[in-house]
CSV table of C-alpha atoms and ligand atoms in Angstrom, one decimal:
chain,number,residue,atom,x,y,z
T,1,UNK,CA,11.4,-25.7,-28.3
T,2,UNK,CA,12.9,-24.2,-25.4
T,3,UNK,CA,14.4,-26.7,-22.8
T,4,UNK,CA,12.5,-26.8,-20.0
T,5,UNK,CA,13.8,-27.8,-16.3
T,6,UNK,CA,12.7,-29.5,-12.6
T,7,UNK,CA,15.9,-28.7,-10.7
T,8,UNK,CA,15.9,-29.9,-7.1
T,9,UNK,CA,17.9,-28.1,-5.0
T,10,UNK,CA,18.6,-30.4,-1.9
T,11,UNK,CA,21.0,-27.7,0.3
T,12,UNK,CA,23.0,-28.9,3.3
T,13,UNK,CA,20.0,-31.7,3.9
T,14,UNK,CA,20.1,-35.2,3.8
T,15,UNK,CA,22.1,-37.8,4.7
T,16,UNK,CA,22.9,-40.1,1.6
T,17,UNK,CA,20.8,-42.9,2.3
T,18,UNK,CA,17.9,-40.7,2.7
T,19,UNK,CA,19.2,-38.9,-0.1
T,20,UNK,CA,18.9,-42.3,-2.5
T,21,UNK,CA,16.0,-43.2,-0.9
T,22,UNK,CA,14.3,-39.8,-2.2
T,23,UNK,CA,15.7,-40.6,-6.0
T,24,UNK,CA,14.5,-43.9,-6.1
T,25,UNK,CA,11.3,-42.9,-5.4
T,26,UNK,CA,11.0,-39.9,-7.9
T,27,UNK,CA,12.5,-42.4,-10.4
T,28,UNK,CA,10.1,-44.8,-9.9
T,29,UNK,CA,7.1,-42.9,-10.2
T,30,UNK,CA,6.0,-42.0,-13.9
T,31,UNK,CA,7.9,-39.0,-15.1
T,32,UNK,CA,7.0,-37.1,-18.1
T,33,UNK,CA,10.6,-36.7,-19.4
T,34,UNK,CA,12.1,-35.8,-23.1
T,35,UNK,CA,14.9,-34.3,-24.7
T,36,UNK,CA,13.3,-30.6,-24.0
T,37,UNK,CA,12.1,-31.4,-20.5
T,38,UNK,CA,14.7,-32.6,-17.9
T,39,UNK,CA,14.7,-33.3,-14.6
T,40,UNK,CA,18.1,-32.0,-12.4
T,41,UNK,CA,19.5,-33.0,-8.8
T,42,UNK,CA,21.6,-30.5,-7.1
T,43,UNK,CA,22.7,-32.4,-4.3
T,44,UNK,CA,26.0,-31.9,-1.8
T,45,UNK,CA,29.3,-32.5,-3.3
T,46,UNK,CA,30.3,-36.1,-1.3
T,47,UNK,CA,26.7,-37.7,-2.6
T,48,UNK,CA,27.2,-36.7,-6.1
T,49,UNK,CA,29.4,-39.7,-7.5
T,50,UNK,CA,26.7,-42.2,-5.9
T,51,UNK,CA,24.0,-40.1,-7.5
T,52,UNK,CA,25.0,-39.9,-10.7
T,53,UNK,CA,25.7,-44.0,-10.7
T,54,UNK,CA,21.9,-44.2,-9.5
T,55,UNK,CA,21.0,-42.3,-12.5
T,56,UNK,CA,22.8,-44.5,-14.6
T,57,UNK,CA,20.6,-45.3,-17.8
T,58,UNK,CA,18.1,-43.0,-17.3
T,59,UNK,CA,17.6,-40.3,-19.9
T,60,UNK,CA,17.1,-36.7,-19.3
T,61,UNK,CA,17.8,-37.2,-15.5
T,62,UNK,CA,21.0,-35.4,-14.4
T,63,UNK,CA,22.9,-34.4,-11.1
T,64,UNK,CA,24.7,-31.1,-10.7
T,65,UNK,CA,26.8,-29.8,-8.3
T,66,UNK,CA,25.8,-26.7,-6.1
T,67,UNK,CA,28.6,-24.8,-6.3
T,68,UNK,CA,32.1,-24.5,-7.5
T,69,UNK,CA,35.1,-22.2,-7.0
T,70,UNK,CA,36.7,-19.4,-8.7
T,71,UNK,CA,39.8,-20.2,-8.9
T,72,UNK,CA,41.4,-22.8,-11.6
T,73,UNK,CA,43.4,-24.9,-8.9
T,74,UNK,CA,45.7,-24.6,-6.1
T,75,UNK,CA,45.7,-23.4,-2.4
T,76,UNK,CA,42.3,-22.9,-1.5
T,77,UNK,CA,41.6,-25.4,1.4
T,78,UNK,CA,37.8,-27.1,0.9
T,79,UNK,CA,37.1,-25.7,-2.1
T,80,UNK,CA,36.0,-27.6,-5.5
T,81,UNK,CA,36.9,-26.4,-8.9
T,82,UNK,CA,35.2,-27.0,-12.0
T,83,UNK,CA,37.9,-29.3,-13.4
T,84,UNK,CA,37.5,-31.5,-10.7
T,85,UNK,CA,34.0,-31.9,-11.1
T,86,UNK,CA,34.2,-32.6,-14.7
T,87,UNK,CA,37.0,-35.5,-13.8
T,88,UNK,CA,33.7,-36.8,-12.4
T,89,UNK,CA,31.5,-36.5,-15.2
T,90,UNK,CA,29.3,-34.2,-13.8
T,91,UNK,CA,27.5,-32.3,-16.0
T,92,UNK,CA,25.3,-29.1,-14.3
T,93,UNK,CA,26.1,-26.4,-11.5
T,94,UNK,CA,24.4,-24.2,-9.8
T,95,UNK,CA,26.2,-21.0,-9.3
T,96,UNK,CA,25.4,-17.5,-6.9
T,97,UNK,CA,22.7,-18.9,-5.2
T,98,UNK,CA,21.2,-16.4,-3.2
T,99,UNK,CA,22.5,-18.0,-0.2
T,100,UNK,CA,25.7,-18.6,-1.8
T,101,UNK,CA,25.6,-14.5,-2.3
T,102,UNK,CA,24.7,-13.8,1.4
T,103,UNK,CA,26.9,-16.0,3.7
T,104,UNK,CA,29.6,-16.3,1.5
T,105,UNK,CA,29.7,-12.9,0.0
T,106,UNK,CA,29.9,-14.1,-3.8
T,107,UNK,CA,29.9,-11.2,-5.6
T,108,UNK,CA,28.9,-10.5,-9.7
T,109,UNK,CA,32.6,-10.3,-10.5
T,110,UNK,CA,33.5,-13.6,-9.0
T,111,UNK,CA,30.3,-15.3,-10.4
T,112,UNK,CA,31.8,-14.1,-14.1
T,113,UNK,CA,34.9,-16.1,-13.4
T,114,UNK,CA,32.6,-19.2,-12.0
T,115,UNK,CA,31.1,-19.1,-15.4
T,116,UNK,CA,33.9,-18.5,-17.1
T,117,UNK,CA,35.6,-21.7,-15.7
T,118,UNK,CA,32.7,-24.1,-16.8
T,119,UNK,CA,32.4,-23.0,-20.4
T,120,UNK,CA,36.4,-24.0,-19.7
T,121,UNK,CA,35.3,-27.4,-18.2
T,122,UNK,CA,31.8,-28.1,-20.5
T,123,UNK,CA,29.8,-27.6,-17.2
T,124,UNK,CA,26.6,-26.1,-17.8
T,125,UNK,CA,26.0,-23.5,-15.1
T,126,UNK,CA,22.5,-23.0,-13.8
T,127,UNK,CA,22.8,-18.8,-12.8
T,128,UNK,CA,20.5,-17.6,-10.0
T,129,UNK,CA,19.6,-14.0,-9.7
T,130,UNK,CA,17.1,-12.5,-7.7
T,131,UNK,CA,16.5,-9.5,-5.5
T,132,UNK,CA,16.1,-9.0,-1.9
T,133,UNK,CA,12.7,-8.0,-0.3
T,134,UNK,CA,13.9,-4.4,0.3
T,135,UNK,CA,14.4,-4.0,-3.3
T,136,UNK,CA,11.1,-5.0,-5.0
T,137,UNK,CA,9.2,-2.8,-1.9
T,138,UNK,CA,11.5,-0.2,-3.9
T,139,UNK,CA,10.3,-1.3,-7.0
T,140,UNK,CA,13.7,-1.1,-8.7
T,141,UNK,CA,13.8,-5.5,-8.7
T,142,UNK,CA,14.0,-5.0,-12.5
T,143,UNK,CA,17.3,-3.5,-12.7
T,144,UNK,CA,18.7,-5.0,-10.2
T,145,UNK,CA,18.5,-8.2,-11.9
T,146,UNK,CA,19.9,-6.3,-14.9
T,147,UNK,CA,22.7,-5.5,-13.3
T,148,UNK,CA,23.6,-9.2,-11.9
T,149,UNK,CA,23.3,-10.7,-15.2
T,150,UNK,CA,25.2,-7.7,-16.9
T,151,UNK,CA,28.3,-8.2,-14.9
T,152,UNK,CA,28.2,-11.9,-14.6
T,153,UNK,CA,27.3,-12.9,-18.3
T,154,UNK,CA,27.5,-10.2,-20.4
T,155,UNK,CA,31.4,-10.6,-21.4
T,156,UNK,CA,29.9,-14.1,-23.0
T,157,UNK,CA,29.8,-14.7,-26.2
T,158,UNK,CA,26.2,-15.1,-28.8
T,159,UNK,CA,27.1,-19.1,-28.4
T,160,UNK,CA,28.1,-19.6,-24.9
T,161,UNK,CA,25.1,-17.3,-24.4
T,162,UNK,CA,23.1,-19.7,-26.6
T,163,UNK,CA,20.6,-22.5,-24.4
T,164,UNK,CA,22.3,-21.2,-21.4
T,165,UNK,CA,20.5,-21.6,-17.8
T,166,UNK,CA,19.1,-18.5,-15.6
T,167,UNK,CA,17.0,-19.1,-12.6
T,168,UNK,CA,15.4,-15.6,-11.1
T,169,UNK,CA,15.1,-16.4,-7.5
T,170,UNK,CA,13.4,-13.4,-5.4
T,171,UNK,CA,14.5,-13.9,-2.1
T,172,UNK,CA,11.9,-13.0,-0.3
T,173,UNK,CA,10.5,-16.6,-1.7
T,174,UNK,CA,13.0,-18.5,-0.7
T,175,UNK,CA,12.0,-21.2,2.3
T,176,UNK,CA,9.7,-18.4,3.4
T,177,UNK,CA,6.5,-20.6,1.8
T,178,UNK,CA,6.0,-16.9,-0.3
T,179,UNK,CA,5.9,-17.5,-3.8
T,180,UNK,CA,6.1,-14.5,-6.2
T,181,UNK,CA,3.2,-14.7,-8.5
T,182,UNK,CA,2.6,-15.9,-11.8
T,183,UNK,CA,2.3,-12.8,-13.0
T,184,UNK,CA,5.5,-11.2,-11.0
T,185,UNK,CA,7.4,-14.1,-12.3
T,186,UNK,CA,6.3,-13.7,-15.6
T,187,UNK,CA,7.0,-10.0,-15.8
T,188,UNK,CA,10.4,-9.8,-14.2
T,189,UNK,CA,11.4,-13.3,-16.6
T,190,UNK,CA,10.4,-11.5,-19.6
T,191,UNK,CA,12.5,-8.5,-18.7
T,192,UNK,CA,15.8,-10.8,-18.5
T,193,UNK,CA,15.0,-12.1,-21.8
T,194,UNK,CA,14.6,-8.6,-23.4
T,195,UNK,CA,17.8,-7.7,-21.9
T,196,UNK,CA,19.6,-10.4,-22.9
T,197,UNK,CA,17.8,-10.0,-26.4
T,198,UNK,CA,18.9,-6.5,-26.4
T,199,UNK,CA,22.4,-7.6,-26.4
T,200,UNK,CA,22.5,-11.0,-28.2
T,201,UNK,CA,19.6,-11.0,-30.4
T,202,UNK,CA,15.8,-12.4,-30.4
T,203,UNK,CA,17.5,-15.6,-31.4
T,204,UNK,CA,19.8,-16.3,-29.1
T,205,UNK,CA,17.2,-14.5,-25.9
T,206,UNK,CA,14.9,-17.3,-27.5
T,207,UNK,CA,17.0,-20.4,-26.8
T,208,UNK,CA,17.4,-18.8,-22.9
T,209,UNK,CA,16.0,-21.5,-20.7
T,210,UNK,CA,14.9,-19.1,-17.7
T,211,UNK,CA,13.9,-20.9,-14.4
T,212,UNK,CA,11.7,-19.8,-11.4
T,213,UNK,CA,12.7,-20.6,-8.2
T,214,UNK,CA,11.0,-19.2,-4.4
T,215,UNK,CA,8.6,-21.4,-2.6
T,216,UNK,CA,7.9,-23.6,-5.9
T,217,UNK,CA,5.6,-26.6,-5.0
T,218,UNK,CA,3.2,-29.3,-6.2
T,219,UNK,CA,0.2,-27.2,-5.9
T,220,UNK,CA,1.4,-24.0,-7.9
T,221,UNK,CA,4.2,-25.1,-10.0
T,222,UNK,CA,1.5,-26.0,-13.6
T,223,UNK,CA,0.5,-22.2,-13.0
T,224,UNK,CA,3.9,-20.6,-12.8
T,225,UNK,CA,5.6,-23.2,-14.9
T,226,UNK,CA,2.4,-22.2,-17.0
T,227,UNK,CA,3.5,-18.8,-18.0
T,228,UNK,CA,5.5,-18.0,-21.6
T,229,UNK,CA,8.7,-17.0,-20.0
T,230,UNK,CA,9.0,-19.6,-17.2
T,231,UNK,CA,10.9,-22.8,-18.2
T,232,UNK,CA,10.7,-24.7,-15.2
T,233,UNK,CA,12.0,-24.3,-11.6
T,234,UNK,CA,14.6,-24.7,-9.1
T,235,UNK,CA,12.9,-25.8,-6.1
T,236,UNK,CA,14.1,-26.4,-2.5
T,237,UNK,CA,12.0,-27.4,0.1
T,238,UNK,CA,9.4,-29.7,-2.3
T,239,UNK,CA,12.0,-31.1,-3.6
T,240,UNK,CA,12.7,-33.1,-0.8
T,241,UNK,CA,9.6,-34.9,-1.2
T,242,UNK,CA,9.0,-37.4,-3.2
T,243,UNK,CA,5.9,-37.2,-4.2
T,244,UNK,CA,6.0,-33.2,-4.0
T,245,UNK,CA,9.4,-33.1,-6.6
T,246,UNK,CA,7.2,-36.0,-8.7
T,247,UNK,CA,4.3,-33.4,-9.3
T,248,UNK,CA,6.9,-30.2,-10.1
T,249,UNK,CA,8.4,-32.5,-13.0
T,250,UNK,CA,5.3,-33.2,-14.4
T,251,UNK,CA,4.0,-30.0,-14.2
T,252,UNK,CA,7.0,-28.5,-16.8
T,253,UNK,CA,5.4,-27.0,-20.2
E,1,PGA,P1,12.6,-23.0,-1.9
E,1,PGA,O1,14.1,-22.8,-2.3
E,1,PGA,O2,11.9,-23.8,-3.0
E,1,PGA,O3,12.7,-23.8,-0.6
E,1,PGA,O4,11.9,-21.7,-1.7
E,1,PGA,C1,14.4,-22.5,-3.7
E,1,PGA,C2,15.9,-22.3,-3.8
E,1,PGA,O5,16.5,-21.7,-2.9
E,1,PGA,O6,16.5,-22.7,-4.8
């Protein structure tokens, strides 16, 4: 079976006590958590050593980071590189977030060399795509999409390629409370897979785990999470809830 995944994606918001206090209540509600469901926190880079020692114990709970640079090392003033988050021991990231794309102009080529840098480190990048509202009203969201993952992934090879991490993220769903449907989600998800089978094989497309992420949230996350090429969600707003986020992990396949 497919690994399936709850990612939270906290965003600059916060503070670290409200941060733990959020975590301890998700941990101590009953989570329906295995090897091939897992729940993810994506929180800001100075909480993550505390987090990860508040997850200390618990299995198939993780923290990730929600970004990294890329560039190795060297003189690049408030930036974090991958190495330095595996001296930590952190284990996920979440690279070219939408946001990430907008207001800090990360482009495809620079996301390869992100990726590139945790297969380097054993980080396990979780890779957003998505298209802007312009595009789908120009019906061309399929290929656009195509293209992201084409110039940041497709230099990988069959096994780096193998149980990685995709979340499509239209961003017109993003914090705007508009969630694609199940069926857009399902039909633009099952296009990344063919594409990536087209290039890698049925076997490897297979072992893809392929999140949703846009407006995710107690209330709809069983439909979409419901749907054959979904494997879960990256979720921002309901994830800052604890009894919202508590819902979304048991609603995974
Ligand atoms: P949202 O954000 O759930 O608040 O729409 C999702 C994301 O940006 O990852």
């Amino acid at each position: 079976m497919r690994t399936q995944i709850a990612a939270a994606n906290w965003k600059m918001n916060l503070t670290l006590e409200q941060g733990k206090a959020l975590v301890d209540d998700i941990l101590s509600s009953p989570l329906t958590l295995d090897h091939h469901h897992l729940a993810v926190f994506a929180v800001p880079f100075p909480y993550l050593i505390t987090i990860k020692e508040q997850l200390a114990g618990k299995e198939n709970v993780f923290v990730a980071a929600q970004n990294c640079y890329s560039k190795k090392s060297g003189a690049y003033t408030g930036e974090v590189s991958a190495e330095m988050l595996r001296s930590i021991e952190i284990e996920y990231v979440v690279l070219g977030h939408s946001e990430r794309r907008e207001y800090f102009n990360e482009s495809n080529a620079m996301l390869a060399e992100k990726v590139d840098l945790c297969f380097e480190y054993g980080l396990k990048a979780i890779f957003c795509c998505g298209e802007a509202l312009e595009i789908r009203e120009a019906g061309t969201q399929n290929s656009f999409v195509e293209e992201q993952i084409k110039e940041s992934l497709f230099h990988l090879t069959p096994e780096q390629m193998t149980n990685f991490i995709i979340a499509y993220e239209p961003i017109w769903a993003i914090g705007t409370g508009k969630t694609a449907t199940s069926a857009q989600a399902q039909e633009i998800q099952q296009h990344i897979r063919s594409v990536i089978a087209a290039k890698y094989g049925d076997t490897v497309a297979h072992t893809v785990t392929i999140l949703y992420g846009g407006s995710v949230k107690a209330s709809n996350a069983k439909e979409i999470f419901g749907q054959p090429d979904v494997d879960g969600g990256l979720v921002g707003g309901a994830s800052l809830v604890a009894a919202e986020f508590t819902t979304i992990i048991n609603s995974l396949k």
